[in-house]
Structure formats: C-alpha cells, structure tokens
mmCIF file with all atom_site columns, C-alpha atoms in Angstrom:
data_model
loop_
_atom_site.group_PDB
_atom_site.id
_atom_site.type_symbol
_atom_site.label_atom_id
_atom_site.label_alt_id
_atom_site.label_comp_id
_atom_site.label_asym_id
_atom_site.label_entity_id
_atom_site.label_seq_id
_atom_site.pdbx_PDB_ins_code
_atom_site.Cartn_x
_atom_site.Cartn_y
_atom_site.Cartn_z
_atom_site.occupancy
_atom_site.B_iso_or_equiv
_atom_site.pdbx_formal_charge
_atom_site.auth_seq_id
_atom_site.auth_comp_id
_atom_site.auth_asym_id
_atom_site.auth_atom_id
_atom_site.pdbx_PDB_model_num
ATOM 1   C CA . UNK A 1 1   ? -49.321 -42.986 42.831  1.00 0.00 ? 451 UNK A CA 1
ATOM 2   C CA . UNK A 1 2   ? -46.951 -40.104 43.513  1.00 0.00 ? 452 UNK A CA 1
ATOM 3   C CA . UNK A 1 3   ? -44.174 -41.889 41.638  1.00 0.00 ? 453 UNK A CA 1
ATOM 4   C CA . UNK A 1 4   ? -46.429 -42.482 38.617  1.00 0.00 ? 454 UNK A CA 1
ATOM 5   C CA . UNK A 1 5   ? -47.414 -38.803 38.636  1.00 0.00 ? 455 UNK A CA 1
ATOM 6   C CA . UNK A 1 6   ? -43.779 -37.708 38.693  1.00 0.00 ? 456 UNK A CA 1
ATOM 7   C CA . UNK A 1 7   ? -42.969 -40.132 35.892  1.00 0.00 ? 457 UNK A CA 1
ATOM 8   C CA . UNK A 1 8   ? -45.745 -38.671 33.732  1.00 0.00 ? 458 UNK A CA 1
ATOM 9   C CA . UNK A 1 9   ? -44.509 -35.115 34.416  1.00 0.00 ? 459 UNK A CA 1
ATOM 10  C CA . UNK A 1 10  ? -40.965 -36.167 33.519  1.00 0.00 ? 460 UNK A CA 1
ATOM 11  C CA . UNK A 1 11  ? -42.161 -37.755 30.285  1.00 0.00 ? 461 UNK A CA 1
ATOM 12  C CA . UNK A 1 12  ? -44.098 -34.604 29.468  1.00 0.00 ? 462 UNK A CA 1
ATOM 13  C CA . UNK A 1 13  ? -41.010 -32.399 30.008  1.00 0.00 ? 463 UNK A CA 1
ATOM 14  C CA . UNK A 1 14  ? -38.853 -34.702 27.854  1.00 0.00 ? 464 UNK A CA 1
ATOM 15  C CA . UNK A 1 15  ? -41.437 -34.538 25.080  1.00 0.00 ? 465 UNK A CA 1
ATOM 16  C CA . UNK A 1 16  ? -41.401 -30.733 25.222  1.00 0.00 ? 466 UNK A CA 1
ATOM 17  C CA . UNK A 1 17  ? -37.583 -30.699 25.067  1.00 0.00 ? 467 UNK A CA 1
ATOM 18  C CA . UNK A 1 18  ? -37.617 -32.975 22.022  1.00 0.00 ? 468 UNK A CA 1
ATOM 19  C CA . UNK A 1 19  ? -40.125 -30.712 20.292  1.00 0.00 ? 469 UNK A CA 1
ATOM 20  C CA . UNK A 1 20  ? -38.033 -27.645 21.150  1.00 0.00 ? 470 UNK A CA 1
ATOM 21  C CA . UNK A 1 21  ? -34.904 -29.249 19.700  1.00 0.00 ? 471 UNK A CA 1
ATOM 22  C CA . UNK A 1 22  ? -36.776 -30.115 16.507  1.00 0.00 ? 472 UNK A CA 1
ATOM 23  C CA . UNK A 1 23  ? -38.026 -26.521 16.178  1.00 0.00 ? 473 UNK A CA 1
ATOM 24  C CA . UNK A 1 24  ? -34.528 -25.109 16.716  1.00 0.00 ? 474 UNK A CA 1
ATOM 25  C CA . UNK A 1 25  ? -33.050 -27.533 14.200  1.00 0.00 ? 475 UNK A CA 1
ATOM 26  C CA . UNK A 1 26  ? -35.601 -26.526 11.570  1.00 0.00 ? 476 UNK A CA 1
ATOM 27  C CA . UNK A 1 27  ? -34.983 -22.814 12.181  1.00 0.00 ? 477 UNK A CA 1
ATOM 28  C CA . UNK A 1 28  ? -31.171 -23.081 12.106  1.00 0.00 ? 478 UNK A CA 1
ATOM 29  C CA . UNK A 1 29  ? -29.547 -21.795 8.842   1.00 0.00 ? 479 UNK A CA 1
ATOM 30  C CA . UNK A 1 30  ? -28.474 -24.608 6.580   1.00 0.00 ? 480 UNK A CA 1
ATOM 31  C CA . UNK A 1 31  ? -24.776 -25.038 5.748   1.00 0.00 ? 481 UNK A CA 1
ATOM 32  C CA . UNK A 1 32  ? -25.551 -27.199 2.714   1.00 0.00 ? 482 UNK A CA 1
ATOM 33  C CA . UNK A 1 33  ? -24.177 -26.604 -0.779  1.00 0.00 ? 483 UNK A CA 1
ATOM 34  C CA . UNK A 1 34  ? -27.501 -25.090 -1.772  1.00 0.00 ? 484 UNK A CA 1
ATOM 35  C CA . UNK A 1 35  ? -26.662 -21.872 0.106   1.00 0.00 ? 485 UNK A CA 1
ATOM 36  C CA . UNK A 1 36  ? -24.401 -19.990 -2.333  1.00 0.00 ? 486 UNK A CA 1
ATOM 37  C CA . UNK A 1 37  ? -24.840 -16.474 -0.909  1.00 0.00 ? 487 UNK A CA 1
ATOM 38  C CA . UNK A 1 38  ? -21.471 -14.819 -0.226  1.00 0.00 ? 488 UNK A CA 1
ATOM 39  C CA . UNK A 1 39  ? -20.883 -12.061 2.284   1.00 0.00 ? 489 UNK A CA 1
ATOM 40  C CA . UNK A 1 40  ? -19.458 -8.874  0.737   1.00 0.00 ? 490 UNK A CA 1
ATOM 41  C CA . UNK A 1 41  ? -16.325 -8.199  2.795   1.00 0.00 ? 491 UNK A CA 1
ATOM 42  C CA . UNK A 1 42  ? -16.276 -4.572  1.667   1.00 0.00 ? 492 UNK A CA 1
ATOM 43  C CA . UNK A 1 43  ? -19.616 -3.627  3.231   1.00 0.00 ? 493 UNK A CA 1
ATOM 44  C CA . UNK A 1 44  ? -19.953 -1.848  6.576   1.00 0.00 ? 494 UNK A CA 1
ATOM 45  C CA . UNK A 1 45  ? -23.017 -1.927  8.818   1.00 0.00 ? 495 UNK A CA 1
ATOM 46  C CA . UNK A 1 46  ? -23.949 1.477   10.232  1.00 0.00 ? 496 UNK A CA 1
ATOM 47  C CA . UNK A 1 47  ? -27.018 2.570   12.143  1.00 0.00 ? 497 UNK A CA 1
ATOM 48  C CA . UNK A 1 48  ? -28.860 5.159   10.047  1.00 0.00 ? 498 UNK A CA 1
ATOM 49  C CA . UNK A 1 49  ? -29.688 7.841   12.596  1.00 0.00 ? 499 UNK A CA 1
ATOM 50  C CA . UNK A 1 50  ? -29.806 10.727  10.148  1.00 0.00 ? 500 UNK A CA 1
ATOM 51  C CA . UNK A 1 51  ? -26.509 12.093  11.421  1.00 0.00 ? 501 UNK A CA 1
ATOM 52  C CA . UNK A 1 52  ? -23.180 12.567  9.646   1.00 0.00 ? 502 UNK A CA 1
ATOM 53  C CA . UNK A 1 53  ? -21.552 9.165   9.070   1.00 0.00 ? 503 UNK A CA 1
ATOM 54  C CA . UNK A 1 54  ? -17.834 9.248   9.904   1.00 0.00 ? 504 UNK A CA 1
ATOM 55  C CA . UNK A 1 55  ? -15.440 6.303   9.688   1.00 0.00 ? 505 UNK A CA 1
ATOM 56  C CA . UNK A 1 56  ? -11.704 5.808   9.813   1.00 0.00 ? 506 UNK A CA 1
ATOM 57  C CA . UNK A 1 57  ? -9.057  3.368   8.655   1.00 0.00 ? 507 UNK A CA 1
ATOM 58  C CA . UNK A 1 58  ? -5.574  2.715   10.024  1.00 0.00 ? 508 UNK A CA 1
ATOM 59  C CA . UNK A 1 59  ? -3.060  3.864   7.421   1.00 0.00 ? 509 UNK A CA 1
ATOM 60  C CA . UNK A 1 60  ? -0.247  1.680   8.804   1.00 0.00 ? 510 UNK A CA 1
ATOM 61  C CA . UNK A 1 61  ? -2.395  -1.416  8.221   1.00 0.00 ? 511 UNK A CA 1
ATOM 62  C CA . UNK A 1 62  ? -3.250  -0.260  4.708   1.00 0.00 ? 512 UNK A CA 1
ATOM 63  C CA . UNK A 1 63  ? 0.434   0.351   3.916   1.00 0.00 ? 513 UNK A CA 1
ATOM 64  C CA . UNK A 1 64  ? 1.409   -3.084  5.210   1.00 0.00 ? 514 UNK A CA 1
ATOM 65  C CA . UNK A 1 65  ? -1.379  -5.121  3.597   1.00 0.00 ? 515 UNK A CA 1
ATOM 66  C CA . UNK A 1 66  ? -2.613  -3.210  0.560   1.00 0.00 ? 516 UNK A CA 1
ATOM 67  C CA . UNK A 1 67  ? -1.370  -4.707  -2.706  1.00 0.00 ? 517 UNK A CA 1
ATOM 68  C CA . UNK A 1 68  ? -1.260  -1.422  -4.546  1.00 0.00 ? 518 UNK A CA 1
ATOM 69  C CA . UNK A 1 69  ? 0.500   0.514   -1.742  1.00 0.00 ? 519 UNK A CA 1
ATOM 70  C CA . UNK A 1 70  ? 3.131   -2.218  -1.535  1.00 0.00 ? 520 UNK A CA 1
ATOM 71  C CA . UNK A 1 71  ? 3.531   -2.058  -5.314  1.00 0.00 ? 521 UNK A CA 1
ATOM 72  C CA . UNK A 1 72  ? 4.188   1.695   -5.173  1.00 0.00 ? 522 UNK A CA 1
ATOM 73  C CA . UNK A 1 73  ? 6.666   1.203   -2.344  1.00 0.00 ? 523 UNK A CA 1
ATOM 74  C CA . UNK A 1 74  ? 8.493   -1.385  -4.451  1.00 0.00 ? 524 UNK A CA 1
ATOM 75  C CA . UNK A 1 75  ? 8.574   1.006   -7.405  1.00 0.00 ? 525 UNK A CA 1
ATOM 76  C CA . UNK A 1 76  ? 9.956   3.803   -5.222  1.00 0.00 ? 526 UNK A CA 1
ATOM 77  C CA . UNK A 1 77  ? 12.673  1.491   -3.924  1.00 0.00 ? 527 UNK A CA 1
ATOM 78  C CA . UNK A 1 78  ? 13.476  0.364   -7.480  1.00 0.00 ? 528 UNK A CA 1
ATOM 79  C CA . UNK A 1 79  ? 13.982  3.981   -8.549  1.00 0.00 ? 529 UNK A CA 1
ATOM 80  C CA . UNK A 1 80  ? 16.597  4.321   -5.803  1.00 0.00 ? 530 UNK A CA 1
ATOM 81  C CA . UNK A 1 81  ? 18.273  1.040   -6.786  1.00 0.00 ? 531 UNK A CA 1
ATOM 82  C CA . UNK A 1 82  ? 18.421  2.103   -10.447 1.00 0.00 ? 532 UNK A CA 1
ATOM 83  C CA . UNK A 1 83  ? 19.981  5.416   -9.433  1.00 0.00 ? 533 UNK A CA 1
ATOM 84  C CA . UNK A 1 84  ? 22.611  3.647   -7.350  1.00 0.00 ? 534 UNK A CA 1
ATOM 85  C CA . UNK A 1 85  ? 23.439  1.411   -10.323 1.00 0.00 ? 535 UNK A CA 1
ATOM 86  C CA . UNK A 1 86  ? 23.760  4.443   -12.605 1.00 0.00 ? 536 UNK A CA 1
ATOM 87  C CA . UNK A 1 87  ? 26.067  6.117   -10.095 1.00 0.00 ? 537 UNK A CA 1
ATOM 88  C CA . UNK A 1 88  ? 28.169  2.967   -9.775  1.00 0.00 ? 538 UNK A CA 1
ATOM 89  C CA . UNK A 1 89  ? 28.504  2.779   -13.573 1.00 0.00 ? 539 UNK A CA 1
ATOM 90  C CA . UNK A 1 90  ? 29.649  6.409   -13.697 1.00 0.00 ? 540 UNK A CA 1
ATOM 91  C CA . UNK A 1 91  ? 32.219  5.783   -10.983 1.00 0.00 ? 541 UNK A CA 1
ATOM 92  C CA . UNK A 1 92  ? 33.580  2.794   -12.919 1.00 0.00 ? 542 UNK A CA 1
ATOM 93  C CA . UNK A 1 93  ? 33.886  5.039   -15.970 1.00 0.00 ? 543 UNK A CA 1
ATOM 94  C CA . UNK A 1 94  ? 36.001  7.465   -13.939 1.00 0.00 ? 544 UNK A CA 1
ATOM 95  C CA . UNK A 1 95  ? 38.083  4.595   -12.609 1.00 0.00 ? 545 UNK A CA 1
ATOM 96  C CA . UNK A 1 96  ? 38.791  3.371   -16.142 1.00 0.00 ? 546 UNK A CA 1
ATOM 97  C CA . UNK A 1 97  ? 39.884  6.862   -17.113 1.00 0.00 ? 547 UNK A CA 1
ATOM 98  C CA . UNK A 1 98  ? 42.162  7.016   -14.073 1.00 0.00 ? 548 UNK A CA 1
ATOM 99  C CA . UNK A 1 99  ? 43.696  3.634   -14.885 1.00 0.00 ? 549 UNK A CA 1
ATOM 100 C CA . UNK A 1 100 ? 44.377  4.671   -18.485 1.00 0.00 ? 550 UNK A CA 1
ATOM 101 C CA . UNK A 1 101 ? 46.600  7.452   -17.143 1.00 0.00 ? 551 UNK A CA 1
ATOM 102 C CA . UNK A 1 102 ? 48.243  5.248   -14.559 1.00 0.00 ? 552 UNK A CA 1
ATOM 103 C CA . UNK A 1 103 ? 49.212  2.772   -17.272 1.00 0.00 ? 553 UNK A CA 1
ATOM 104 C CA . UNK A 1 104 ? 51.220  5.525   -18.989 1.00 0.00 ? 554 UNK A CA 1
ATOM 105 C CA . UNK A 1 105 ? 53.723  5.468   -16.165 1.00 0.00 ? 555 UNK A CA 1
ATOM 106 C CA . UNK A 1 106 ? 55.833  8.583   -15.579 1.00 0.00 ? 556 UNK A CA 1
ATOM 107 C CA . UNK A 1 107 ? 54.159  11.575  -17.210 1.00 0.00 ? 557 UNK A CA 1
ATOM 108 C CA . UNK A 1 108 ? 55.916  14.298  -19.115 1.00 0.00 ? 558 UNK A CA 1
ATOM 109 C CA . UNK A 1 109 ? 55.201  17.922  -18.106 1.00 0.00 ? 559 UNK A CA 1
ATOM 110 C CA . UNK A 1 110 ? 52.847  18.374  -21.047 1.00 0.00 ? 560 UNK A CA 1
ATOM 111 C CA . UNK A 1 111 ? 51.027  15.131  -20.200 1.00 0.00 ? 561 UNK A CA 1
ATOM 112 C CA . UNK A 1 112 ? 50.687  16.224  -16.600 1.00 0.00 ? 562 UNK A CA 1
ATOM 113 C CA . UNK A 1 113 ? 48.969  19.412  -17.740 1.00 0.00 ? 563 UNK A CA 1
ATOM 114 C CA . UNK A 1 114 ? 46.534  17.408  -19.868 1.00 0.00 ? 564 UNK A CA 1
ATOM 115 C CA . UNK A 1 115 ? 45.888  14.998  -16.990 1.00 0.00 ? 565 UNK A CA 1
ATOM 116 C CA . UNK A 1 116 ? 45.171  17.814  -14.515 1.00 0.00 ? 566 UNK A CA 1
ATOM 117 C CA . UNK A 1 117 ? 42.780  19.492  -16.991 1.00 0.00 ? 567 UNK A CA 1
ATOM 118 C CA . UNK A 1 118 ? 40.934  16.233  -17.614 1.00 0.00 ? 568 UNK A CA 1
ATOM 119 C CA . UNK A 1 119 ? 40.824  15.432  -13.895 1.00 0.00 ? 569 UNK A CA 1
ATOM 120 C CA . UNK A 1 120 ? 39.203  18.794  -13.179 1.00 0.00 ? 570 UNK A CA 1
ATOM 121 C CA . UNK A 1 121 ? 36.724  18.175  -15.980 1.00 0.00 ? 571 UNK A CA 1
ATOM 122 C CA . UNK A 1 122 ? 35.903  14.687  -14.659 1.00 0.00 ? 572 UNK A CA 1
ATOM 123 C CA . UNK A 1 123 ? 35.373  16.056  -11.166 1.00 0.00 ? 573 UNK A CA 1
ATOM 124 C CA . UNK A 1 124 ? 32.869  18.610  -12.468 1.00 0.00 ? 574 UNK A CA 1
ATOM 125 C CA . UNK A 1 125 ? 31.264  15.959  -14.649 1.00 0.00 ? 575 UNK A CA 1
ATOM 126 C CA . UNK A 1 126 ? 30.594  13.472  -11.841 1.00 0.00 ? 576 UNK A CA 1
ATOM 127 C CA . UNK A 1 127 ? 29.336  16.231  -9.530  1.00 0.00 ? 577 UNK A CA 1
ATOM 128 C CA . UNK A 1 128 ? 26.842  17.341  -12.202 1.00 0.00 ? 578 UNK A CA 1
ATOM 129 C CA . UNK A 1 129 ? 25.895  13.733  -12.894 1.00 0.00 ? 579 UNK A CA 1
ATOM 130 C CA . UNK A 1 130 ? 25.124  13.126  -9.203  1.00 0.00 ? 580 UNK A CA 1
ATOM 131 C CA . UNK A 1 131 ? 23.100  16.330  -8.975  1.00 0.00 ? 581 UNK A CA 1
ATOM 132 C CA . UNK A 1 132 ? 21.029  15.454  -12.063 1.00 0.00 ? 582 UNK A CA 1
ATOM 133 C CA . UNK A 1 133 ? 20.553  11.898  -10.818 1.00 0.00 ? 583 UNK A CA 1
ATOM 134 C CA . UNK A 1 134 ? 19.280  13.050  -7.417  1.00 0.00 ? 584 UNK A CA 1
ATOM 135 C CA . UNK A 1 135 ? 16.858  15.429  -9.126  1.00 0.00 ? 585 UNK A CA 1
ATOM 136 C CA . UNK A 1 136 ? 15.618  12.647  -11.398 1.00 0.00 ? 586 UNK A CA 1
ATOM 137 C CA . UNK A 1 137 ? 15.103  10.273  -8.450  1.00 0.00 ? 587 UNK A CA 1
ATOM 138 C CA . UNK A 1 138 ? 13.214  12.939  -6.511  1.00 0.00 ? 588 UNK A CA 1
ATOM 139 C CA . UNK A 1 139 ? 10.867  13.679  -9.411  1.00 0.00 ? 589 UNK A CA 1
ATOM 140 C CA . UNK A 1 140 ? 10.161  10.015  -10.167 1.00 0.00 ? 590 UNK A CA 1
ATOM 141 C CA . UNK A 1 141 ? 9.435   9.206   -6.537  1.00 0.00 ? 591 UNK A CA 1
ATOM 142 C CA . UNK A 1 142 ? 7.261   12.302  -6.181  1.00 0.00 ? 592 UNK A CA 1
ATOM 143 C CA . UNK A 1 143 ? 5.234   11.280  -9.250  1.00 0.00 ? 593 UNK A CA 1
ATOM 144 C CA . UNK A 1 144 ? 4.778   7.775   -7.838  1.00 0.00 ? 594 UNK A CA 1
ATOM 145 C CA . UNK A 1 145 ? 3.543   9.169   -4.519  1.00 0.00 ? 595 UNK A CA 1
ATOM 146 C CA . UNK A 1 146 ? 1.179   11.541  -6.313  1.00 0.00 ? 596 UNK A CA 1
ATOM 147 C CA . UNK A 1 147 ? -0.231  8.644   -8.337  1.00 0.00 ? 597 UNK A CA 1
ATOM 148 C CA . UNK A 1 148 ? -0.652  6.684   -5.100  1.00 0.00 ? 598 UNK A CA 1
ATOM 149 C CA . UNK A 1 149 ? -2.624  9.495   -3.434  1.00 0.00 ? 599 UNK A CA 1
ATOM 150 C CA . UNK A 1 150 ? -4.802  9.946   -6.508  1.00 0.00 ? 600 UNK A CA 1
ATOM 151 C CA . UNK A 1 151 ? -5.556  6.234   -6.661  1.00 0.00 ? 601 UNK A CA 1
ATOM 152 C CA . UNK A 1 152 ? -6.253  6.096   -2.913  1.00 0.00 ? 602 UNK A CA 1
ATOM 153 C CA . UNK A 1 153 ? -8.625  9.052   -3.200  1.00 0.00 ? 603 UNK A CA 1
ATOM 154 C CA . UNK A 1 154 ? -10.520 7.282   -5.975  1.00 0.00 ? 604 UNK A CA 1
ATOM 155 C CA . UNK A 1 155 ? -10.793 4.082   -3.942  1.00 0.00 ? 605 UNK A CA 1
ATOM 156 C CA . UNK A 1 156 ? -11.965 6.040   -0.892  1.00 0.00 ? 606 UNK A CA 1
ATOM 157 C CA . UNK A 1 157 ? -14.639 7.794   -2.954  1.00 0.00 ? 607 UNK A CA 1
ATOM 158 C CA . UNK A 1 158 ? -16.084 4.566   -4.351  1.00 0.00 ? 608 UNK A CA 1
ATOM 159 C CA . UNK A 1 159 ? -15.891 2.888   -0.920  1.00 0.00 ? 609 UNK A CA 1
ATOM 160 C CA . UNK A 1 160 ? -17.719 5.756   0.803   1.00 0.00 ? 610 UNK A CA 1
ATOM 161 C CA . UNK A 1 161 ? -20.384 5.948   -1.893  1.00 0.00 ? 611 UNK A CA 1
ATOM 162 C CA . UNK A 1 162 ? -20.953 2.212   -1.599  1.00 0.00 ? 612 UNK A CA 1
ATOM 163 C CA . UNK A 1 163 ? -21.307 2.333   2.190   1.00 0.00 ? 613 UNK A CA 1
ATOM 164 C CA . UNK A 1 164 ? -22.933 5.800   2.413   1.00 0.00 ? 614 UNK A CA 1
ATOM 165 C CA . UNK A 1 165 ? -20.054 7.195   4.474   1.00 0.00 ? 615 UNK A CA 1
ATOM 166 C CA . UNK A 1 166 ? -19.817 10.989  4.603   1.00 0.00 ? 616 UNK A CA 1
ATOM 167 C CA . UNK A 1 167 ? -16.245 11.266  5.878   1.00 0.00 ? 617 UNK A CA 1
ATOM 168 C CA . UNK A 1 168 ? -13.374 8.770   5.836   1.00 0.00 ? 618 UNK A CA 1
ATOM 169 C CA . UNK A 1 169 ? -10.411 9.643   8.054   1.00 0.00 ? 619 UNK A CA 1
ATOM 170 C CA . UNK A 1 170 ? -6.901  8.211   7.864   1.00 0.00 ? 620 UNK A CA 1
ATOM 171 C CA . UNK A 1 171 ? -5.746  7.384   11.389  1.00 0.00 ? 621 UNK A CA 1
ATOM 172 C CA . UNK A 1 172 ? -2.010  7.232   11.997  1.00 0.00 ? 622 UNK A CA 1
ATOM 173 C CA . UNK A 1 173 ? 0.061   7.219   15.170  1.00 0.00 ? 623 UNK A CA 1
ATOM 174 C CA . UNK A 1 174 ? 1.515   10.658  15.847  1.00 0.00 ? 624 UNK A CA 1
ATOM 175 C CA . UNK A 1 175 ? -1.252  12.585  14.120  1.00 0.00 ? 625 UNK A CA 1
ATOM 176 C CA . UNK A 1 176 ? -3.582  15.058  15.840  1.00 0.00 ? 626 UNK A CA 1
ATOM 177 C CA . UNK A 1 177 ? -6.359  12.471  16.201  1.00 0.00 ? 627 UNK A CA 1
ATOM 178 C CA . UNK A 1 178 ? -5.480  10.541  19.362  1.00 0.00 ? 628 UNK A CA 1
ATOM 179 C CA . UNK A 1 179 ? -8.608  8.414   19.822  1.00 0.00 ? 629 UNK A CA 1
ATOM 180 C CA . UNK A 1 180 ? -11.649 7.366   17.817  1.00 0.00 ? 630 UNK A CA 1
ATOM 181 C CA . UNK A 1 181 ? -14.404 4.972   18.789  1.00 0.00 ? 631 UNK A CA 1
ATOM 182 C CA . UNK A 1 182 ? -13.488 1.465   17.533  1.00 0.00 ? 632 UNK A CA 1
ATOM 183 C CA . UNK A 1 183 ? -17.033 1.048   16.177  1.00 0.00 ? 633 UNK A CA 1
ATOM 184 C CA . UNK A 1 184 ? -16.055 3.581   13.477  1.00 0.00 ? 634 UNK A CA 1
ATOM 185 C CA . UNK A 1 185 ? -13.068 1.488   12.368  1.00 0.00 ? 635 UNK A CA 1
ATOM 186 C CA . UNK A 1 186 ? -13.555 0.289   8.769   1.00 0.00 ? 636 UNK A CA 1
ATOM 187 C CA . UNK A 1 187 ? -9.931  -0.673  8.126   1.00 0.00 ? 637 UNK A CA 1
ATOM 188 C CA . UNK A 1 188 ? -10.729 -4.270  7.227   1.00 0.00 ? 638 UNK A CA 1
ATOM 189 C CA . UNK A 1 189 ? -13.522 -3.410  4.806   1.00 0.00 ? 639 UNK A CA 1
ATOM 190 C CA . UNK A 1 190 ? -11.594 -0.550  3.187   1.00 0.00 ? 640 UNK A CA 1
ATOM 191 C CA . UNK A 1 191 ? -8.515  -2.763  2.771   1.00 0.00 ? 641 UNK A CA 1
ATOM 192 C CA . UNK A 1 192 ? -10.665 -5.444  1.122   1.00 0.00 ? 642 UNK A CA 1
ATOM 193 C CA . UNK A 1 193 ? -12.183 -2.814  -1.158  1.00 0.00 ? 643 UNK A CA 1
ATOM 194 C CA . UNK A 1 194 ? -8.796  -1.376  -2.159  1.00 0.00 ? 644 UNK A CA 1
ATOM 195 C CA . UNK A 1 195 ? -7.305  -4.791  -2.943  1.00 0.00 ? 645 UNK A CA 1
ATOM 196 C CA . UNK A 1 196 ? -10.422 -5.864  -4.854  1.00 0.00 ? 646 UNK A CA 1
ATOM 197 C CA . UNK A 1 197 ? -10.480 -2.710  -6.981  1.00 0.00 ? 647 UNK A CA 1
ATOM 198 C CA . UNK A 1 198 ? -6.740  -2.752  -7.648  1.00 0.00 ? 648 UNK A CA 1
ATOM 199 C CA . UNK A 1 199 ? -6.416  -6.417  -8.540  1.00 0.00 ? 649 UNK A CA 1
ATOM 200 C CA . UNK A 1 200 ? -9.598  -6.816  -10.578 1.00 0.00 ? 650 UNK A CA 1
ATOM 201 C CA . UNK A 1 201 ? -9.848  -3.495  -12.384 1.00 0.00 ? 651 UNK A CA 1
ATOM 202 C CA . UNK A 1 202 ? -6.300  -2.341  -12.941 1.00 0.00 ? 652 UNK A CA 1
ATOM 203 C CA . UNK A 1 203 ? -4.494  -5.683  -12.859 1.00 0.00 ? 653 UNK A CA 1
ATOM 204 C CA . UNK A 1 204 ? -1.594  -4.308  -10.878 1.00 0.00 ? 654 UNK A CA 1
ATOM 205 C CA . UNK A 1 205 ? -0.634  -1.455  -13.222 1.00 0.00 ? 655 UNK A CA 1
ATOM 206 C CA . UNK A 1 206 ? -0.020  1.947   -11.675 1.00 0.00 ? 656 UNK A CA 1
ATOM 207 C CA . UNK A 1 207 ? -0.885  4.902   -13.925 1.00 0.00 ? 657 UNK A CA 1
ATOM 208 C CA . UNK A 1 208 ? 1.265   7.978   -14.197 1.00 0.00 ? 658 UNK A CA 1
ATOM 209 C CA . UNK A 1 209 ? 0.374   10.858  -11.869 1.00 0.00 ? 659 UNK A CA 1
ATOM 210 C CA . UNK A 1 210 ? -2.573  12.770  -13.285 1.00 0.00 ? 660 UNK A CA 1
ATOM 211 C CA . UNK A 1 211 ? -3.298  10.113  -15.894 1.00 0.00 ? 661 UNK A CA 1
ATOM 212 C CA . UNK A 1 212 ? -6.918  9.145   -16.432 1.00 0.00 ? 662 UNK A CA 1
ATOM 213 C CA . UNK A 1 213 ? -7.724  5.533   -15.536 1.00 0.00 ? 663 UNK A CA 1
#
C-alpha cells in the first residue's frame, strides 16, 4: 500500500512538472519569423528619478571606431601627404635649375655672378614656399578639426535629445575626470548613433567648417 501511495505521489509530481513546462513554453518569446521588431542600438535605458541625467562616452573608442572621425583623420593625413608632394616637386625644380648650371661646365666671371644671384633668389624662394606651405597645411587641418567638432556637437545634441540626457561628457585618459560609474557609459549607443547619422544622412561627405548641413 505504501508503495502504491508513493507511486501516485510521484505521478502527481510528474504531471505538475509537465504542466509547468507547458506553461513556460507558452510564455517564452517566440523566435519565429513573425517577430520583426528590431532593437534600436542607439537607445539608452535610464531610471527616471527626476534628477539630472549625466552620461559619458570614451573618446578613444569613438576615434577608433567612428566612421566620420576616421574619415576626418584620413583627410588630415592627406593634407600632409599633399604638402610633402608639393615640397618634393619644388625641390626637384631647384635641382633642375642646379643641373642646368652644372651642365655649363666652367663658368666665366660674369656667369658666376649671375649664378650666385640666382642661387640667392632660389634660396629665398624655397624658404618662402615652405613657409606658405606650412601655413596652408595648418589652416586646412584646423578647418577639418573645426568641422569635426561641429559635426560631433550636432550628433551629441540629437543623441541626448533622443535619450533625454542632460549632459554628455567625453571621457579620455589623462583628463581631469578620473572615474565615472560604468552604468553611465553610453559609448556603444553614442557610437552607433554617430555612425548611423553620418552614413545615412550625409553619405560620408564632410562639410566645410561653419557650413550649414
């Protein structure tokens, strides 16, 4: 009799377990093709406690993974490469001038005077050329950086408005901010937002500094 009683209890427990499994299976979210909802990777979940909402992003991560920051960096590097090519072309011009005199062989006194005058002129010319080139490179790179900051400010504004963030801080090693709570880190979402805005809206074209987009 005791064994029959235990068997009935065991059967009752098994039945309850089966029912529980069925209930859990019904309540589990379906992974079928009918579920087309996509998670917005630019959204941040904050607890609304009525206080100031502060978040931060890691600027080194943004610089390394943001499409538009990398594009500006490439443009800045290209400005330097173009300047080096211009300087190399100027140096070749001077070398051709030098060779034209060397091909004359022994110079007469009058020719030596002309050569020395031209050499002094060429020396002043290349010095001025280098000075102007450095100034041009500096201005172009400064304009690119200004355009970058303006674009980043616009992205930050739209990101904060979308997520109701009151203050977005750029966190970088060596700055005054040494530690911030990791729960305030929105680097991933901000990076997704920046790349989405840059690639879909502006199609990879950087505007000039101060230009309306």
